[in-house]
């Protein structure tokens, strides 16, 4: 029985993790949860999983959460009630909860940084979904992993695919550690990308892109931020940086391939030219389950892959003009140091502004590029945690200032 702590339990990754825990009650027990603001769902999760501790990012909502739990009838009230805590300290406490064996990091954005570091420092195994943490703070996270012995298991489907392929190689032990150490014999990887919401749109048509269009993913059901990142292909760019840190690869060894069916989740090419791939329906539950069950595999009754039903698996090179965010991410990754943190924060702020309909979809890469360009003179090559936090703050502010000036700022209703 593995005890699980779920950070971001009310989100897409969090709810799927809890579904897995329900499906395998003899394998997993949920002992700790965190959420942002979604109290109705959180209360249901507390009733179902009776965690020992629950943290709310928004501390001001703690009295309301307590009240909602107290007002449940005796038969519906979890017994015992969990300890309720709030704010950053609360999130860090849940992330390093003594009784948890594995921490699933399903918080969206750089808000996951401090809890992820808390989990690493306490030596927990991590199922890493919150990629923004590694991208912004790779130079801080990797040494902490080496110090604590904590193991980073990739929950992102592409990195899980690579991780799964590497288990069958002589370097499995190395690949398991995921601490940025080069994996000998791993020559190249191909990260597959669905192409996102706009994969069948021309560049000209993107001028009409609305929030509704950008948040409708053809293959995957995910939170809003990552769905927009998939439309811009920034998600894939962030995954390139994530792969660099996880598998110790140079950027020239990491390639993006558009694969609209999302059946091959990524591929590795080994020293002898053999290419290994991991296949499956697009469903995040499998990579999450693998993180939780690793190094074992659990029997599931999930829909089995039928390639004759899929028919065709197709591939093409991504269009760099249509997806400028991809190149911005490669470039930030190659600069290294604090640049990926600036890229990540600028992207988070630009996407937030887009989701609030304050900027146009096409503004997103322009705002990110502006912040990265401006940061070039201030890059720190071996940043501390404080450096990362400072540039994250600066980058968000810079994007907010620029967004107000943006000449592309077209009210969506006017399109
Ligand atoms: P969601 O938006 O669906 O969920 C985000 C979760 O984080 C919610 O529980 C939310 O709480 C919580 N949260 C939001 N803001 C804060 C904050 N400031 N502090 C603490 N908690 C907060 O996101 P996803 O589940 O889609 O994504 C989570 C992470 O996983 C991201 O980093 C994403 O890139 C990664 N990922 C997601 C995939 C997917 O399929 N969804 C696939 C691969 C990676 P509440 O809702 O209660 O406010």
Coordinates of N, CA, C and O and ligand atoms in Angstrom, one line a residue, residues 7-14 16 34-39 56-57 91 105-109 111-112 128-132 155-158 220-226 229 235 239 284, ligand 1:
X7 N -1.1 17.1 -4.7 CA -1.1 18.6 -4.7 C -1.9 19.1 -6.0 O -1.6 18.6 -7.1
X8 N -2.9 19.9 -5.7 CA -3.8 20.3 -6.8 C -4.8 19.3 -7.1 O -5.1 18.9 -8.3
X9 N -5.4 18.8 -6.0 CA -6.4 17.6 -6.1 C -7.6 18.0 -6.9 O -8.3 17.1 -7.4
X10 N -8.0 19.3 -7.0 CA -9.2 19.6 -7.7 C -9.0 19.9 -9.2 O -10.0 20.2 -9.9
X11 N -7.8 19.7 -9.7 CA -7.5 20.0 -11.1 C -7.6 18.7 -11.9 O -8.0 17.6 -11.4
X12 N -7.3 18.8 -13.2 CA -7.4 17.7 -14.1 C -6.5 16.5 -13.7 O -6.9 15.4 -13.6
X13 N -5.2 16.8 -13.4 CA -4.3 15.8 -12.9 C -4.7 15.2 -11.5 O -4.7 14.0 -11.3
X14 N -5.1 16.1 -10.6 CA -5.5 15.7 -9.3 C -6.7 14.8 -9.3 O -6.7 13.7 -8.7
X16 N -7.8 12.9 -11.7 CA -7.5 11.6 -12.3 C -6.7 10.8 -11.4 O -6.8 9.5 -11.3
X34 N -4.1 19.1 -1.5 CA -4.1 20.5 -1.5 C -5.0 21.0 -2.7 O -5.2 20.3 -3.7
X35 N -5.7 22.1 -2.5 CA -6.5 22.7 -3.6 C -6.3 24.2 -3.5 O -5.7 24.8 -2.6
X36 N -6.8 24.9 -4.6 CA -6.7 26.3 -4.6 C -7.9 27.0 -4.0 O -7.9 27.5 -2.9
X37 N -9.0 26.9 -4.8 CA -10.3 27.6 -4.3 C -11.5 26.8 -4.5 O -12.6 27.2 -4.1
X38 N -11.4 25.6 -5.1 CA -12.7 24.9 -5.4 C -13.2 24.1 -4.2 O -12.9 22.9 -4.1
X39 N -13.9 24.8 -3.3 CA -14.4 24.1 -2.1 C -15.4 23.0 -2.3 O -15.3 21.9 -1.7
X56 N -5.3 24.5 1.8 CA -5.9 25.4 0.8 C -4.9 26.5 0.5 O -4.4 27.2 1.4
X57 N -4.6 26.7 -0.8 CA -3.7 27.8 -1.2 C -4.3 29.1 -0.7 O -3.5 30.0 -0.2
X91 N 0.7 24.3 2.1 CA 1.1 23.5 0.9 C 2.4 22.8 1.1 O 2.5 21.6 0.8
X105 N 2.4 16.0 -8.1 CA 2.4 17.5 -8.2 C 1.5 18.0 -9.3 O 1.9 18.1 -10.5
X106 N 0.3 18.2 -9.0 CA -0.7 18.6 -10.0 C -1.1 20.1 -9.9 O -2.2 20.5 -10.4
X107 N -0.3 20.9 -9.2 CA -0.6 22.3 -9.1 C -0.2 22.9 -10.4 O 0.8 22.5 -11.0
X108 N -1.0 23.9 -10.9 CA -0.6 24.5 -12.2 C 0.3 25.7 -12.0 O 0.2 26.5 -11.1
X109 N 1.4 25.7 -12.8 CA 2.3 26.9 -12.9 C 3.3 26.9 -11.8 O 3.5 26.0 -11.0
X111 N 3.4 28.3 -9.1 CA 2.9 28.2 -7.7 C 3.3 26.8 -7.1 O 3.3 26.7 -5.9
X112 N 3.6 25.9 -8.0 CA 4.0 24.6 -7.5 C 5.5 24.5 -7.1 O 5.9 23.4 -6.6
X128 N 5.9 13.8 -11.1 CA 5.9 15.2 -11.6 C 5.0 15.5 -12.7 O 5.3 15.1 -13.9
X129 N 3.9 16.2 -12.5 CA 3.1 16.8 -13.6 C 3.4 18.2 -13.8 O 3.4 18.7 -14.9
X130 N 3.7 18.9 -12.6 CA 3.9 20.4 -12.6 C 5.2 20.7 -13.3 O 6.2 21.0 -12.6
X131 N 5.2 20.7 -14.6 CA 6.5 20.9 -15.3 C 7.1 22.3 -15.1 O 8.3 22.4 -15.2
X132 N 6.2 23.3 -14.9 CA 6.7 24.7 -14.8 C 7.8 24.8 -13.7 O 8.7 25.6 -13.9
X155 N 5.3 12.4 -14.8 CA 3.8 12.1 -15.1 C 3.4 12.6 -16.4 O 2.3 12.2 -17.0
X156 N 4.1 13.6 -17.0 CA 3.8 14.1 -18.3 C 3.9 12.9 -19.3 O 4.8 12.1 -19.2
X157 N 2.9 12.8 -20.2 CA 2.8 11.6 -21.0 C 4.0 11.3 -21.8 O 4.5 10.2 -22.0
X158 N 4.6 12.4 -22.4 CA 5.7 12.3 -23.3 C 6.9 11.8 -22.5 O 7.7 10.9 -23.0
X220 N -6.9 15.7 -25.9 CA -6.7 15.6 -24.5 C -7.7 16.4 -23.7 O -8.0 17.6 -24.1
X221 N -8.1 16.0 -22.5 CA -8.9 16.8 -21.7 C -8.1 17.3 -20.5 O -7.6 16.5 -19.7
X222 N -7.8 18.6 -20.5 CA -6.8 19.1 -19.5 C -7.3 20.4 -18.9 O -8.3 21.0 -19.4
X223 N -6.5 21.0 -18.0 CA -6.8 22.3 -17.5 C -6.6 23.4 -18.6 O -6.0 23.1 -19.6
X224 N -7.2 24.6 -18.3 CA -7.2 25.6 -19.4 C -5.8 26.1 -19.8 O -5.5 26.3 -20.9
X225 N -5.0 26.3 -18.8 CA -3.6 26.8 -19.1 C -2.9 25.9 -20.0 O -2.3 26.3 -21.0
X226 N -2.8 24.6 -19.7 CA -2.0 23.7 -20.5 C -2.7 23.5 -21.9 O -2.0 23.2 -22.9
X229 N -1.5 26.3 -23.8 CA 0.0 26.0 -24.1 C 0.1 25.0 -25.3 O 1.0 25.0 -26.0
X235 N 3.6 24.4 -24.8 CA 3.6 23.2 -24.0 C 4.7 22.2 -24.4 O 5.5 21.7 -23.6
X239 N 8.2 21.2 -22.6 CA 8.5 19.8 -22.4 C 9.9 19.5 -22.9 O 10.6 18.6 -22.5
X284 N -4.3 10.5 -19.6 CA -3.3 10.8 -18.6 C -3.3 9.8 -17.5 O -2.3 9.8 -16.7
Ligands
LIG1 P1 -5.8 22.5 -13.6 O1 -6.0 23.9 -13.9 O2 -6.9 21.5 -14.0 O3 -5.6 22.3 -12.0 C1 -4.7 23.1 -11.3 C2 -4.8 22.7 -9.8 O4 -3.9 23.6 -9.1 C3 -6.1 22.9 -9.1 O5 -6.2 21.9 -8.1 C4 -6.1 24.3 -8.6 O6 -6.9 24.5 -7.5 C5 -4.6 24.3 -8.1 N1 -4.1 25.7 -8.1 C6 -4.3 26.7 -9.0 N2 -3.6 27.8 -8.6 C7 -3.0 27.5 -7.5 C8 -2.1 28.2 -6.6 N3 -1.8 29.5 -6.9 N4 -1.6 27.6 -5.5 C9 -1.9 26.3 -5.3 N5 -2.8 25.6 -6.0 C10 -3.3 26.2 -7.1 O7 -4.4 22.1 -14.2 P2 -3.9 20.7 -14.8 O8 -4.3 19.5 -13.8 O9 -4.3 20.6 -16.2 O10 -2.4 20.8 -14.8 C11 -1.6 20.7 -13.6 C12 -0.1 20.6 -13.9 O11 0.1 19.4 -14.6 C13 0.4 21.7 -14.9 O12 1.7 22.0 -14.5 C14 0.4 21.0 -16.2 O13 1.3 21.6 -17.1 C15 0.7 19.6 -15.9 N6 0.2 18.6 -16.8 C16 -1.2 18.5 -17.0 C17 -1.7 17.5 -17.9 C18 -3.2 17.3 -18.0 O14 -3.6 16.4 -18.7 N7 -4.0 18.1 -17.4 C19 -0.8 16.7 -18.7 C20 0.6 16.9 -18.4 C21 1.1 17.9 -17.5 P3 -8.5 25.0 -7.6 O15 -9.0 24.5 -8.9 O16 -9.1 24.4 -6.4 O17 -8.4 26.5 -7.6

